[in-house]
Amino acid sequence: MSDGGIDIRSIRNIGIAAHIDAGKTTTSERILFYTGKIHKIGEVHEGAATMDFMEQERERGITISSAATTCYWKNHMINLIDTPGHVDFTMEVERSLRVLDGAVAVFCAVGGVEPQSETVWRQLDKYKVPRIAFVNKMDRVGANFFDVMSQIEERLGATPVPIQLPMGCEEAFAGIIDLVEMRAIEYTDELGTRMELEEIPQAYVDEAQKWRERLVESLAEVDDEIMEAYLDGKEVSREKIKEALRFGTINLKLVPLLCGSALKNKGIQLLLDAVIDYLPSPLDIPPIKGVNPLTGEEVVRHTDPEGPLTALAFKVLVDPYVGRVVYTRIYCGTLHTGMSVLNATTGRKERVGRILRIHANKREDIDSAFAGTIIAIPGLKGTRTGDTLCDEKEPIVLEGMNIPEPVISLA
Ligand code: GDP
């Protein structure tokens, strides 16, 4: 099953979680900037960008102003879901976390783990959302990658595993060492166009070697094959390291740690690569549960485009161009325009006239959307945030969501 060349395995539904001021907005904008350079899937205009381009995009208001924004990176579809900045466990937070398959936790390299980042982290823990951590603002005075790493370990009880090292910091933050590929990326211009060095600079070789060994050591804990190689003193291949990192991240055993400076355009492209490499696709997440509102029986639905339609309306917004739209995550089945769906929460049927994919600066009409995707549906008058939309023949109300209204009429 594919959608414009994208299959379910290539979808990433992610949120960016952060303490206020850590750089969530800047990081999101930079992600849209770099992914915006890919106008068609597979067509990458590398190095073609100028500062002008960025300014133009800014003028057009290329910011995350919607509940979810679709962008593409290296033949993958990334749906960036807006996570509310609330600090408490409200229904709103619950709903937005429910639709994420993975998250990027952004920390300030100076402030580290702040009280609010702790709250957000605990929420992600509660919903078992796999995550990677991005230590932002490496260019600021007082930035310290290793302090933030210790704080993540001590205060959040997580196992951060550096997969990068900063080359220099504060004013002198010039690049990043990639511990998986064992190469250095030096940034030479304002747009963060990267220059790959063939070798890690001599001054960093020992440190990089030490942290590469630690990386392998941490992975030995989650992968038997790496453990054996480690004990035998054998080399572990780059592919094997990536596979174990992905497995460990998806299974919540470890958190890959990255660094950069969103403001200075450093590290964003590597962050996007890590989203693709280590965060789960909709096929990697556990099946979603709910209840049949007619029988009270528990129902389990897998990410299957051929299965019965199961979708969650997670946010209702008024779009300046389209009017009221219902942001919807499809967990199972395929939604087509013209289809009649059951809102199992209200017991009423609704017709889906249009399906929209929301990009940073445009709305795209699509004919269908399958399990794993996130779309916006205009014109669903009776659907509220938290309602379950499904196939009327196989009704389901998703667990923990709005309780169905007392009288259910399937007429
Ligand atoms: P948010 O509250 O988490 O969305 O944070 P913002 O993205 O709005 O950033 C807060 C402030 O930090 C703004 O003034 C940004 O320009 C600044 N900022 C963001 N990223 C960086 C960075 O990498 N380096 C520096 N020095 N400042 C940054």
XYZ file of C-alpha atoms and ligand atoms in Angstrom:
439
model
C 0.000 0.000 0.000
C 1.496 3.314 -0.923
C 0.656 6.961 -1.019
C 2.614 8.977 -3.548
C 5.510 6.574 -3.234
C 5.327 6.385 0.531
C 4.520 3.140 2.308
C 3.488 2.751 5.934
C 6.986 1.782 6.977
C 8.211 5.186 5.776
C 5.805 7.244 7.876
C 6.891 8.955 11.089
C 4.235 10.585 13.251
C 6.220 12.653 15.683
C 5.888 15.461 18.173
C 8.490 17.867 19.455
C 8.420 18.138 23.205
C 10.304 20.756 25.149
C 10.493 23.111 28.069
C 9.396 26.589 27.063
C 12.286 28.493 25.463
C 14.370 25.395 24.751
C 13.909 25.983 21.039
C 10.873 23.933 20.008
C 9.578 26.604 17.615
C 12.973 27.279 16.059
C 13.666 23.559 15.638
C 10.229 22.995 14.036
C 10.746 25.904 11.658
C 14.145 24.646 10.623
C 12.708 21.197 10.010
C 10.106 22.740 7.704
C 12.795 24.784 6.018
C 15.023 21.814 5.220
C 12.180 19.480 4.291
C 10.636 22.269 2.193
C 13.607 22.064 -0.104
C 12.222 18.748 -1.279
C 9.369 19.745 -3.513
C 8.700 16.307 -4.832
C 9.488 13.047 -3.181
C 12.993 12.038 -4.018
C 13.915 15.381 -5.475
C 16.409 17.022 -3.187
C 17.784 20.435 -3.942
C 20.852 20.158 -1.876
C 22.908 23.249 -1.512
C 20.564 25.230 -3.766
C 19.096 27.201 -0.906
C 20.068 30.722 -0.088
C 19.274 32.882 2.878
C 16.720 34.589 0.633
C 14.767 31.416 0.371
C 14.495 31.243 4.109
C 13.375 34.827 4.375
C 10.713 34.295 1.736
C 9.456 31.255 3.534
C 9.298 33.218 6.733
C 7.265 35.932 5.085
C 4.793 33.372 3.883
C 4.430 32.286 7.464
C 5.965 28.864 7.281
C 5.431 27.989 10.888
C 3.629 25.247 12.662
C 0.243 26.830 13.081
C -1.782 23.697 12.496
C -2.343 20.617 14.604
C -0.259 18.513 12.227
C 2.020 19.337 9.313
C 3.172 16.850 6.712
C 6.670 17.107 5.280
C 9.030 14.770 3.449
C 12.605 13.798 4.130
C 14.564 11.237 2.119
C 11.493 9.386 0.837
C 9.835 9.365 4.236
C 6.672 11.182 5.252
C 7.043 13.018 8.531
C 3.878 14.231 10.215
C 4.884 16.833 12.748
C 2.169 16.909 15.378
C 1.785 19.925 17.593
C 2.004 18.941 21.226
C 0.396 21.450 23.563
C 2.703 23.135 26.013
C 0.454 22.277 28.954
C 2.200 21.050 32.008
C -0.596 18.956 33.417
C -2.284 15.754 32.348
C -5.261 17.228 30.582
C -7.394 15.406 28.029
C -5.861 17.652 25.400
C -2.341 16.503 26.211
C -3.568 12.936 26.377
C -5.132 13.118 22.931
C -2.139 14.684 21.276
C 0.241 12.182 22.849
C -1.994 9.335 21.744
C -1.442 10.135 18.083
C 2.345 10.333 18.304
C 4.411 7.291 17.483
C 7.635 8.973 18.563
C 9.000 12.237 19.889
C 11.984 14.542 19.724
C 12.711 15.944 23.181
C 14.506 19.274 22.815
C 16.717 20.458 25.674
C 18.583 23.708 26.077
C 22.320 23.021 26.324
C 22.560 25.644 29.065
C 19.359 25.054 31.049
C 19.408 21.252 30.691
C 16.558 19.357 32.294
C 14.193 22.006 33.606
C 11.048 21.357 35.688
C 8.736 21.506 32.696
C 10.896 19.218 30.597
C 10.571 16.730 33.415
C 6.756 16.915 33.254
C 6.711 16.492 29.489
C 9.113 13.564 29.790
C 6.879 11.838 32.341
C 3.901 12.267 30.034
C 5.827 10.639 27.219
C 6.762 7.848 29.641
C 3.113 7.361 30.567
C 2.138 6.879 26.937
C 5.271 4.853 26.209
C 6.369 7.168 23.403
C 9.859 6.292 22.102
C 12.080 9.333 21.798
C 15.346 10.851 20.765
C 16.850 13.844 22.560
C 18.247 16.940 20.855
C 20.554 19.138 22.929
C 19.936 22.506 21.307
C 21.682 25.869 21.707
C 25.188 24.396 21.663
C 26.327 27.851 20.496
C 25.279 29.578 23.721
C 27.654 30.632 26.461
C 27.578 27.948 29.149
C 26.451 25.148 26.779
C 27.432 21.725 28.058
C 26.387 18.587 26.200
C 27.678 16.194 28.860
C 25.945 18.012 31.724
C 22.636 17.687 29.905
C 23.365 14.010 29.322
C 23.956 13.422 33.060
C 20.788 15.303 33.918
C 18.725 13.175 31.546
C 20.172 10.119 33.217
C 19.850 11.285 36.805
C 16.698 13.356 36.835
C 14.704 11.549 34.179
C 15.958 8.052 34.913
C 16.561 7.437 31.218
C 19.503 5.872 29.405
C 20.808 8.573 27.067
C 23.204 7.209 24.479
C 25.223 9.874 22.649
C 25.276 9.153 18.932
C 26.958 12.488 18.290
C 29.539 14.718 19.914
C 29.804 18.476 19.501
C 32.977 19.813 17.913
C 33.684 22.850 20.004
C 30.988 24.687 21.884
C 29.653 28.157 22.601
C 31.036 30.598 20.006
C 33.342 27.908 18.726
C 30.619 25.306 18.067
C 31.628 24.375 14.543
C 30.309 20.943 13.829
C 29.225 17.515 14.914
C 30.915 14.146 15.125
C 28.627 11.334 14.038
C 29.545 8.365 16.234
C 27.580 5.878 14.124
C 29.273 6.710 10.837
C 32.481 7.853 12.571
C 32.749 10.976 10.484
C 32.747 14.682 11.154
C 30.298 17.220 9.795
C 31.569 20.748 9.747
C 29.277 23.675 9.077
C 30.758 26.333 6.926
C 27.908 28.720 6.148
C 24.914 30.333 7.724
C 22.451 27.926 6.164
C 24.069 24.917 7.723
C 25.029 23.371 4.401
C 27.283 20.701 5.660
C 30.742 19.828 4.642
C 31.664 16.271 5.339
C 35.204 15.673 6.355
C 36.608 12.320 5.473
C 38.144 11.950 8.852
C 37.472 13.097 12.351
C 39.924 15.918 13.146
C 42.967 14.691 15.047
C 42.065 16.693 18.152
C 38.825 14.700 18.519
C 39.953 11.216 17.564
C 40.533 9.914 21.099
C 37.302 11.317 22.454
C 35.300 10.017 19.497
C 36.865 6.583 19.910
C 35.996 6.554 23.613
C 32.357 7.487 22.999
C 32.038 5.084 20.106
C 33.116 2.312 22.472
C 30.564 3.464 25.018
C 27.916 3.434 22.317
C 28.734 -0.168 21.440
C 28.789 -1.027 25.147
C 25.297 0.434 25.657
C 24.013 -1.424 22.614
C 25.454 -4.688 23.908
C 22.857 -4.392 26.685
C 20.006 -4.556 24.185
C 21.464 -6.777 21.475
C 22.998 -10.231 21.987
C 24.925 -10.197 18.730
C 26.619 -6.929 19.720
C 27.276 -8.330 23.185
C 29.088 -11.304 21.653
C 31.117 -9.141 19.297
C 31.914 -6.815 22.173
C 33.116 -9.646 24.402
C 35.198 -11.063 21.554
C 36.650 -7.638 20.834
C 35.251 -7.716 17.266
C 34.175 -4.740 15.168
C 30.442 -4.080 14.989
C 29.158 -2.894 11.616
C 27.456 0.442 11.153
C 24.278 -1.312 9.988
C 24.200 -3.451 13.107
C 24.666 -0.389 15.318
C 21.775 1.344 13.584
C 19.553 -1.695 13.902
C 20.273 -2.058 17.623
C 19.789 1.664 18.216
C 16.416 1.508 16.497
C 15.372 -1.559 18.459
C 16.512 -0.057 21.775
C 14.756 3.242 21.081
C 11.469 1.735 19.933
C 11.430 -0.554 22.956
C 12.057 2.372 25.312
C 15.354 0.980 26.527
C 17.496 3.906 25.457
C 17.378 7.453 24.136
C 19.773 8.447 21.324
C 21.308 11.799 22.183
C 22.046 14.404 19.507
C 23.261 17.979 19.565
C 23.088 21.143 17.515
C 21.963 24.701 17.277
C 18.622 25.298 15.616
C 19.273 29.018 15.499
C 22.579 28.525 13.670
C 21.205 25.773 11.397
C 23.490 23.155 12.820
C 22.432 19.584 13.349
C 18.894 19.795 11.916
C 19.527 17.583 8.888
C 21.188 14.994 11.119
C 18.208 15.234 13.475
C 15.867 14.472 10.558
C 18.042 11.508 9.609
C 17.772 10.236 13.192
C 13.955 10.614 13.159
C 13.902 8.306 10.137
C 16.526 5.913 11.432
C 15.460 5.461 15.035
C 11.860 6.490 15.655
C 9.071 3.980 14.960
C 6.786 3.772 11.948
C 3.066 3.079 12.529
C 3.872 -0.597 11.950
C 6.222 -0.633 14.941
C 3.709 0.526 17.518
C 1.456 -1.756 19.562
C -2.102 -2.230 18.236
C -4.711 0.225 19.445
C -7.498 -0.893 21.760
C -11.108 0.075 22.135
C -14.572 -1.161 22.942
C -17.443 -2.151 20.691
C -20.136 0.312 21.845
C -22.916 -2.164 21.035
C -21.580 -5.211 22.846
C -19.065 -3.743 25.300
C -16.459 -6.206 24.035
C -12.831 -5.202 23.807
C -11.571 -4.659 20.267
C -7.940 -4.579 19.118
C -6.958 -2.969 15.825
C -3.603 -3.265 14.057
C -2.087 -0.843 11.574
C -3.690 -2.480 8.550
C -4.942 -0.536 5.525
C -7.237 -3.452 4.636
C -8.843 -3.634 8.076
C -12.020 -1.929 9.362
C -11.733 1.838 9.504
C -10.635 3.064 12.920
C -9.672 6.710 13.331
C -9.349 9.275 16.093
C -10.432 12.899 15.736
C -7.674 14.461 17.818
C -8.115 18.144 17.167
C -10.788 20.405 15.733
C -9.531 23.710 14.351
C -10.856 26.496 12.202
C -8.601 26.730 9.178
C -8.401 30.217 7.631
C -8.996 28.800 4.121
C -11.198 25.786 4.635
C -13.178 26.510 7.780
C -13.750 23.884 10.452
C -11.476 20.892 9.985
C -11.112 17.755 12.045
C -7.530 16.502 12.358
C -7.709 12.757 12.284
C -5.270 9.912 12.854
C -6.145 6.751 10.995
C -5.138 3.634 12.916
C -6.712 0.971 10.732
C -8.382 0.753 7.329
C -8.483 3.292 4.516
C -10.591 6.412 4.293
C -11.886 7.503 0.864
C -13.630 10.698 -0.154
C -17.371 10.187 -0.461
C -17.332 7.567 2.261
C -19.870 7.471 5.037
C -18.326 6.839 8.437
C -19.784 6.237 11.858
C -18.891 8.565 14.691
C -19.097 5.815 17.292
C -18.968 8.319 20.112
C -22.112 10.182 19.074
C -23.699 7.266 17.239
C -24.235 9.412 14.157
C -23.072 8.919 10.611
C -21.007 11.532 8.806
C -20.038 11.859 5.173
C -16.410 12.548 4.286
C -16.568 14.979 1.360
C -12.930 15.988 1.272
C -9.669 14.774 2.727
C -6.818 17.216 3.154
C -3.158 16.811 3.813
C -1.844 19.905 5.555
C 1.641 21.050 4.611
C 3.521 23.991 6.087
C 2.121 26.423 3.542
C -0.501 24.597 1.529
C -3.480 22.279 1.777
C -3.514 19.323 -0.565
C -6.737 17.518 -1.546
C -6.257 13.762 -1.574
C -8.665 10.959 -2.523
C -7.820 8.527 0.201
C -5.720 8.066 3.289
C -4.657 4.779 4.830
C -3.756 3.403 8.257
C -0.834 5.224 9.852
C -1.508 8.598 8.253
C -2.740 11.884 9.675
C -5.140 14.029 7.672
C -7.664 16.839 8.104
C -11.332 16.421 7.223
C -13.455 19.513 6.554
C -17.197 19.541 7.080
C -17.690 16.945 9.795
C -20.217 18.962 11.716
C -20.980 16.563 14.518
C -17.443 15.424 15.321
C -15.566 16.752 18.322
C -12.029 16.319 19.574
C -11.675 12.847 21.051
C -14.408 11.141 18.978
C -13.775 7.843 17.229
C -14.632 7.544 13.537
C -15.099 4.038 12.199
C -16.749 1.568 9.881
C -20.396 1.303 10.912
C -20.354 -2.470 10.484
C -17.492 -2.823 12.947
C -17.933 -0.045 15.482
C -15.284 0.839 18.021
C -14.739 3.573 20.566
C -11.040 4.010 21.276
C -9.856 3.409 24.814
C -9.542 6.449 27.032
C -11.354 8.720 24.581
C -14.781 10.392 24.711
C -17.482 8.195 26.186
C -20.285 7.433 23.708
C -23.503 9.337 24.110
C -26.152 7.296 25.921
C -28.435 6.563 22.968
C -26.679 4.917 20.098
C -28.651 4.771 16.924
C -27.043 3.077 14.010
C -29.945 3.867 11.708
P 10.256 27.481 22.365
O 9.640 28.291 23.446
O 10.772 26.177 22.893
O 9.378 27.298 21.158
O 11.589 28.252 21.928
P 11.914 29.159 20.670
O 12.196 28.330 19.486
O 10.888 30.218 20.553
O 13.295 29.771 21.135
C 13.410 30.560 22.299
C 14.554 31.564 22.127
O 15.784 30.853 22.003
C 14.409 32.391 20.869
O 14.869 33.686 21.157
C 15.320 31.703 19.878
O 15.845 32.556 18.906
C 16.421 31.180 20.784
N 17.068 29.965 20.241
C 16.476 28.878 19.714
N 17.400 27.976 19.315
C 18.596 28.523 19.607
C 19.946 28.066 19.433
O 20.230 27.014 18.910
N 20.924 28.932 19.871
C 20.646 30.127 20.444
N 21.663 30.864 20.834
N 19.402 30.578 20.629
C 18.388 29.784 20.215
